Amino acid sequence: MKEYLNIFMLPFPWNPYNKGNNPEFVFVDKNDNIFVCEAHLPRRLLKLSQNGTETTLIESKDGILQSCSEICVDKNENICVSDGDQLAVWKFDKNGKIVAGGNDYGQAPNQLFHPIGVTVCDGNGKGDGLNQLNHPCSVVIDSNEKQIYVDDGFNGRVVRSSTGAKKGEIIVNDDKNSNKPNERSRADGITFDADGNLCYRP
């Protein structure tokens, strides 16, 4: 990542004075493109290509995005954005398209309540079973898009679930007294590096 440290701080047209306007979330895709969303105005969704080219993909003045708390980019560079202010999850390609929410607060199938991520599994209520989650705070999908990794926040673990599976398996467990890499307390964000290794912040 060293090569990105200088690139990342300078080329983006962040205001004022080319400094980050509270970047809220960063996503690196399989081609090492960096996607960044800002927490405050102008609330831009930005892309930094591996060759150093910077692009503003969307911003609040376009009348679509009002907040940006988390993003996910698939292999076709479709971008999903969690927009808490509008209670919606947006999917962007060339045009903004809402895929969830946007119908005021609530728990109905067409509603959201302050989303900060995207629900892709569970449905069995809150708990610590292998078919349950408790305050999941981050989700990533492997490069083959066949396995889902969930940062199961209040259970202090990272859980992996395959497509169509009825329950998951624990990859990183909660053991505050252990120094083993797969036995740590609550992860605070997970992602994959360029080599496909799962990285998490304990």
mmCIF file of C-alpha atoms in Angstrom:
data_model
loop_
_atom_site.group_PDB
_atom_site.id
_atom_site.type_symbol
_atom_site.label_atom_id
_atom_site.label_comp_id
_atom_site.label_asym_id
_atom_site.label_seq_id
_atom_site.Cartn_x
_atom_site.Cartn_y
_atom_site.Cartn_z
ATOM 1 C CA MET A 1 0.000 0.000 0.000
ATOM 2 C CA LYS A 2 2.953 2.396 0.255
ATOM 3 C CA GLU A 3 2.576 3.448 -3.362
ATOM 4 C CA TYR A 4 -0.924 4.675 -2.568
ATOM 5 C CA LEU A 5 -0.051 6.849 0.405
ATOM 6 C CA ASN A 6 1.141 9.828 -1.622
ATOM 7 C CA ILE A 7 -1.274 9.258 -4.503
ATOM 8 C CA PHE A 8 -4.198 9.013 -2.142
ATOM 9 C CA MET A 9 -3.665 12.299 -0.328
ATOM 10 C CA LEU A 10 -3.001 14.612 -3.266
ATOM 11 C CA PRO A 11 -4.851 14.059 -6.543
ATOM 12 C CA PHE A 12 -8.452 13.916 -5.339
ATOM 13 C CA PRO A 13 -10.115 17.353 -5.667
ATOM 14 C CA TRP A 14 -11.146 17.392 -2.009
ATOM 15 C CA ASN A 15 -11.982 20.805 -0.572
ATOM 16 C CA PRO A 16 -10.631 22.786 1.061
ATOM 17 C CA TYR A 17 -7.002 22.757 -0.017
ATOM 18 C CA ASN A 18 -6.994 19.207 -1.390
ATOM 19 C CA LYS A 19 -7.579 17.700 2.040
ATOM 20 C CA GLY A 20 -9.988 14.879 2.734
ATOM 21 C CA ASN A 21 -13.507 16.004 3.626
ATOM 22 C CA ASN A 22 -13.929 13.339 6.302
ATOM 23 C CA PRO A 23 -13.671 10.249 4.076
ATOM 24 C CA GLU A 24 -16.133 7.789 5.580
ATOM 25 C CA PHE A 25 -15.314 4.532 3.798
ATOM 26 C CA VAL A 26 -12.668 3.168 1.429
ATOM 27 C CA PHE A 27 -13.007 0.188 -0.907
ATOM 28 C CA VAL A 28 -10.224 -1.342 -3.038
ATOM 29 C CA ASP A 29 -11.375 -3.550 -5.919
ATOM 30 C CA LYS A 30 -9.554 -6.467 -7.558
ATOM 31 C CA ASN A 31 -7.892 -4.076 -10.040
ATOM 32 C CA ASP A 32 -6.510 -1.938 -7.179
ATOM 33 C CA ASN A 33 -8.863 0.945 -7.943
ATOM 34 C CA ILE A 34 -9.657 2.900 -4.770
ATOM 35 C CA PHE A 35 -13.225 4.077 -4.130
ATOM 36 C CA VAL A 36 -13.847 6.650 -1.388
ATOM 37 C CA CYS A 37 -17.083 8.123 -0.021
ATOM 38 C CA GLU A 38 -17.219 11.314 2.028
ATOM 39 C CA ALA A 39 -19.266 11.794 5.187
ATOM 40 C CA HIS A 40 -19.904 15.543 4.750
ATOM 41 C CA LEU A 41 -20.582 17.989 1.932
ATOM 42 C CA PRO A 42 -20.013 17.799 -0.949
ATOM 43 C CA ARG A 43 -20.521 14.074 -0.102
ATOM 44 C CA ARG A 44 -18.735 12.770 -3.146
ATOM 45 C CA LEU A 45 -18.143 9.239 -4.301
ATOM 46 C CA LEU A 46 -14.613 9.247 -5.721
ATOM 47 C CA LYS A 47 -12.474 6.807 -7.657
ATOM 48 C CA LEU A 48 -8.684 6.693 -7.873
ATOM 49 C CA SER A 49 -7.454 4.370 -10.622
ATOM 50 C CA GLN A 50 -4.200 2.443 -10.361
ATOM 51 C CA ASN A 51 -2.652 4.789 -12.960
ATOM 52 C CA GLY A 52 -3.370 7.798 -10.733
ATOM 53 C CA THR A 53 -6.440 9.078 -12.577
ATOM 54 C CA GLU A 54 -9.020 10.543 -10.201
ATOM 55 C CA THR A 55 -12.736 10.685 -11.004
ATOM 56 C CA THR A 56 -15.740 12.095 -9.159
ATOM 57 C CA LEU A 57 -18.440 9.486 -9.768
ATOM 58 C CA ILE A 58 -21.320 11.127 -7.927
ATOM 59 C CA GLU A 59 -21.905 14.013 -5.516
ATOM 60 C CA SER A 60 -24.786 15.507 -3.555
ATOM 61 C CA LYS A 61 -25.445 18.310 -6.048
ATOM 62 C CA ASP A 62 -26.517 15.667 -8.580
ATOM 63 C CA GLY A 63 -29.651 15.268 -6.485
ATOM 64 C CA ILE A 64 -29.197 11.546 -5.846
ATOM 65 C CA LEU A 65 -26.788 10.877 -2.975
ATOM 66 C CA GLN A 66 -27.345 12.650 0.355
ATOM 67 C CA SER A 67 -25.042 10.598 2.562
ATOM 68 C CA CYS A 68 -22.524 7.814 2.151
ATOM 69 C CA SER A 69 -21.695 5.504 5.039
ATOM 70 C CA GLU A 70 -20.447 2.388 3.243
ATOM 71 C CA ILE A 71 -19.777 1.199 -0.299
ATOM 72 C CA CYS A 72 -19.252 -2.099 -2.065
ATOM 73 C CA VAL A 73 -18.029 -2.625 -5.640
ATOM 74 C CA ASP A 74 -18.639 -5.845 -7.585
ATOM 75 C CA LYS A 75 -16.502 -7.356 -10.353
ATOM 76 C CA ASN A 76 -18.369 -5.335 -13.003
ATOM 77 C CA GLU A 77 -17.733 -2.082 -11.101
ATOM 78 C CA ASN A 78 -21.354 -1.702 -10.086
ATOM 79 C CA ILE A 79 -21.235 0.335 -6.883
ATOM 80 C CA CYS A 80 -23.672 -0.110 -3.987
ATOM 81 C CA VAL A 81 -23.870 2.805 -1.546
ATOM 82 C CA SER A 82 -25.609 2.840 1.833
ATOM 83 C CA ASP A 83 -27.361 6.249 2.105
ATOM 84 C CA GLY A 84 -28.543 6.648 5.700
ATOM 85 C CA ASP A 85 -30.055 10.116 5.240
ATOM 86 C CA GLN A 86 -32.417 8.861 2.539
ATOM 87 C CA LEU A 87 -32.973 5.458 4.180
ATOM 88 C CA ALA A 88 -31.854 3.809 0.982
ATOM 89 C CA VAL A 89 -29.246 1.617 -0.629
ATOM 90 C CA TRP A 90 -28.261 2.835 -4.087
ATOM 91 C CA LYS A 91 -26.721 0.891 -6.923
ATOM 92 C CA PHE A 92 -24.706 2.980 -9.352
ATOM 93 C CA ASP A 93 -23.480 2.125 -12.792
ATOM 94 C CA LYS A 94 -23.793 4.950 -15.296
ATOM 95 C CA ASN A 95 -27.074 6.034 -13.713
ATOM 96 C CA GLY A 96 -28.190 6.001 -10.093
ATOM 97 C CA LYS A 97 -30.666 3.231 -9.365
ATOM 98 C CA ILE A 98 -32.230 2.628 -5.972
ATOM 99 C CA VAL A 99 -32.352 -1.039 -4.993
ATOM 100 C CA ALA A 100 -33.675 -0.822 -1.424
ATOM 101 C CA GLY A 101 -35.473 1.656 0.801
ATOM 102 C CA GLY A 102 -36.458 5.207 -0.068
ATOM 103 C CA ASN A 103 -39.922 4.796 1.484
ATOM 104 C CA ASP A 104 -39.487 6.534 4.846
ATOM 105 C CA TYR A 105 -38.491 4.891 8.146
ATOM 106 C CA GLY A 106 -39.754 1.424 8.935
ATOM 107 C CA GLN A 107 -39.239 -2.327 8.902
ATOM 108 C CA ALA A 108 -41.393 -3.223 5.896
ATOM 109 C CA PRO A 109 -39.704 -5.010 2.948
ATOM 110 C CA ASN A 110 -39.545 -1.698 1.040
ATOM 111 C CA GLN A 111 -38.227 0.334 3.996
ATOM 112 C CA LEU A 112 -34.969 0.841 5.903
ATOM 113 C CA PHE A 113 -34.057 2.426 9.229
ATOM 114 C CA HIS A 114 -30.753 4.356 9.171
ATOM 115 C CA PRO A 115 -28.807 1.824 7.047
ATOM 116 C CA ILE A 116 -25.036 1.607 7.509
ATOM 117 C CA GLY A 117 -24.584 -1.554 5.493
ATOM 118 C CA VAL A 118 -26.476 -4.129 3.473
ATOM 119 C CA THR A 119 -28.241 -7.186 4.968
ATOM 120 C CA VAL A 120 -27.344 -10.289 2.999
ATOM 121 C CA CYS A 121 -28.016 -13.091 5.493
ATOM 122 C CA ASP A 122 -29.545 -13.996 8.879
ATOM 123 C CA GLY A 123 -33.322 -13.732 9.255
ATOM 124 C CA ASN A 124 -33.280 -15.900 12.400
ATOM 125 C CA GLY A 125 -33.312 -13.127 14.960
ATOM 126 C CA LYS A 126 -30.508 -11.791 17.147
ATOM 127 C CA GLY A 127 -28.242 -14.372 18.784
ATOM 128 C CA ASP A 128 -24.919 -16.200 18.757
ATOM 129 C CA GLY A 129 -25.949 -19.341 16.872
ATOM 130 C CA LEU A 130 -24.294 -20.199 13.565
ATOM 131 C CA ASN A 131 -27.497 -19.161 11.794
ATOM 132 C CA GLN A 132 -27.742 -15.880 13.722
ATOM 133 C CA LEU A 133 -25.979 -12.528 13.926
ATOM 134 C CA ASN A 134 -25.825 -9.766 16.526
ATOM 135 C CA HIS A 135 -25.182 -6.249 15.225
ATOM 136 C CA PRO A 136 -23.227 -7.165 12.064
ATOM 137 C CA CYS A 137 -21.219 -4.114 11.024
ATOM 138 C CA SER A 138 -19.342 -5.084 7.864
ATOM 139 C CA VAL A 139 -19.769 -7.524 4.973
ATOM 140 C CA VAL A 140 -17.370 -8.631 2.221
ATOM 141 C CA ILE A 141 -17.697 -11.190 -0.572
ATOM 142 C CA ASP A 142 -14.791 -13.245 -1.921
ATOM 143 C CA SER A 143 -13.447 -12.832 -5.457
ATOM 144 C CA ASN A 144 -15.561 -15.739 -6.728
ATOM 145 C CA GLU A 145 -18.680 -14.158 -5.211
ATOM 146 C CA LYS A 146 -19.593 -17.494 -3.623
ATOM 147 C CA GLN A 147 -18.762 -16.887 0.053
ATOM 148 C CA ILE A 148 -19.873 -14.067 2.336
ATOM 149 C CA TYR A 149 -17.772 -12.910 5.298
ATOM 150 C CA VAL A 150 -19.583 -11.003 8.057
ATOM 151 C CA ASP A 151 -18.071 -8.950 10.872
ATOM 152 C CA ASP A 152 -20.543 -10.114 13.545
ATOM 153 C CA GLY A 153 -19.931 -7.147 15.837
ATOM 154 C CA PHE A 154 -21.503 -7.872 19.218
ATOM 155 C CA ASN A 155 -20.649 -11.582 18.985
ATOM 156 C CA GLY A 156 -16.988 -10.639 18.542
ATOM 157 C CA ARG A 157 -16.373 -12.883 15.569
ATOM 158 C CA VAL A 158 -16.054 -13.089 11.792
ATOM 159 C CA VAL A 159 -18.432 -15.605 10.196
ATOM 160 C CA ARG A 160 -18.219 -17.130 6.716
ATOM 161 C CA SER A 161 -21.258 -18.435 4.851
ATOM 162 C CA SER A 162 -21.409 -20.079 1.426
ATOM 163 C CA THR A 163 -24.102 -19.426 -1.162
ATOM 164 C CA GLY A 164 -27.254 -21.311 -0.178
ATOM 165 C CA ALA A 165 -25.894 -22.442 3.205
ATOM 166 C CA LYS A 166 -28.279 -22.672 6.173
ATOM 167 C CA LYS A 167 -25.603 -21.654 8.685
ATOM 168 C CA GLY A 168 -22.148 -20.131 8.737
ATOM 169 C CA GLU A 169 -18.777 -21.077 10.182
ATOM 170 C CA ILE A 170 -16.617 -19.032 12.532
ATOM 171 C CA ILE A 171 -13.352 -17.809 10.984
ATOM 172 C CA VAL A 172 -12.239 -15.414 13.739
ATOM 173 C CA ASN A 173 -13.493 -15.973 17.281
ATOM 174 C CA ASP A 174 -13.744 -13.833 20.410
ATOM 175 C CA ASP A 175 -11.012 -14.631 22.923
ATOM 176 C CA LYS A 176 -9.590 -11.505 24.534
ATOM 177 C CA ASN A 177 -6.881 -13.516 26.331
ATOM 178 C CA SER A 178 -5.530 -15.248 23.229
ATOM 179 C CA ASN A 179 -2.722 -14.104 20.931
ATOM 180 C CA LYS A 180 -3.659 -16.507 18.142
ATOM 181 C CA PRO A 181 -4.632 -14.672 14.936
ATOM 182 C CA ASN A 182 -7.952 -16.526 14.695
ATOM 183 C CA GLU A 183 -8.863 -15.831 18.327
ATOM 184 C CA ARG A 184 -9.272 -12.119 18.819
ATOM 185 C CA SER A 185 -11.949 -9.888 20.293
ATOM 186 C CA ARG A 186 -14.445 -7.986 18.178
ATOM 187 C CA ALA A 187 -13.284 -7.107 14.685
ATOM 188 C CA ASP A 188 -13.898 -3.496 13.615
ATOM 189 C CA GLY A 189 -14.089 -3.803 9.847
ATOM 190 C CA ILE A 190 -13.017 -6.526 7.413
ATOM 191 C CA THR A 191 -11.758 -6.610 3.833
ATOM 192 C CA PHE A 192 -9.639 -8.648 1.419
ATOM 193 C CA ASP A 193 -6.184 -7.624 0.232
ATOM 194 C CA ALA A 194 -4.932 -8.018 -3.355
ATOM 195 C CA ASP A 195 -3.786 -11.595 -2.620
ATOM 196 C CA GLY A 196 -7.183 -12.693 -1.317
ATOM 197 C CA ASN A 197 -6.193 -12.655 2.368
ATOM 198 C CA LEU A 198 -8.918 -11.651 4.814
ATOM 199 C CA CYS A 199 -7.855 -8.595 6.817
ATOM 200 C CA TYR A 200 -9.616 -7.384 9.933
ATOM 201 C CA ARG A 201 -9.047 -4.692 12.532
ATOM 202 C CA PRO A 202 -9.375 -6.086 16.079
#
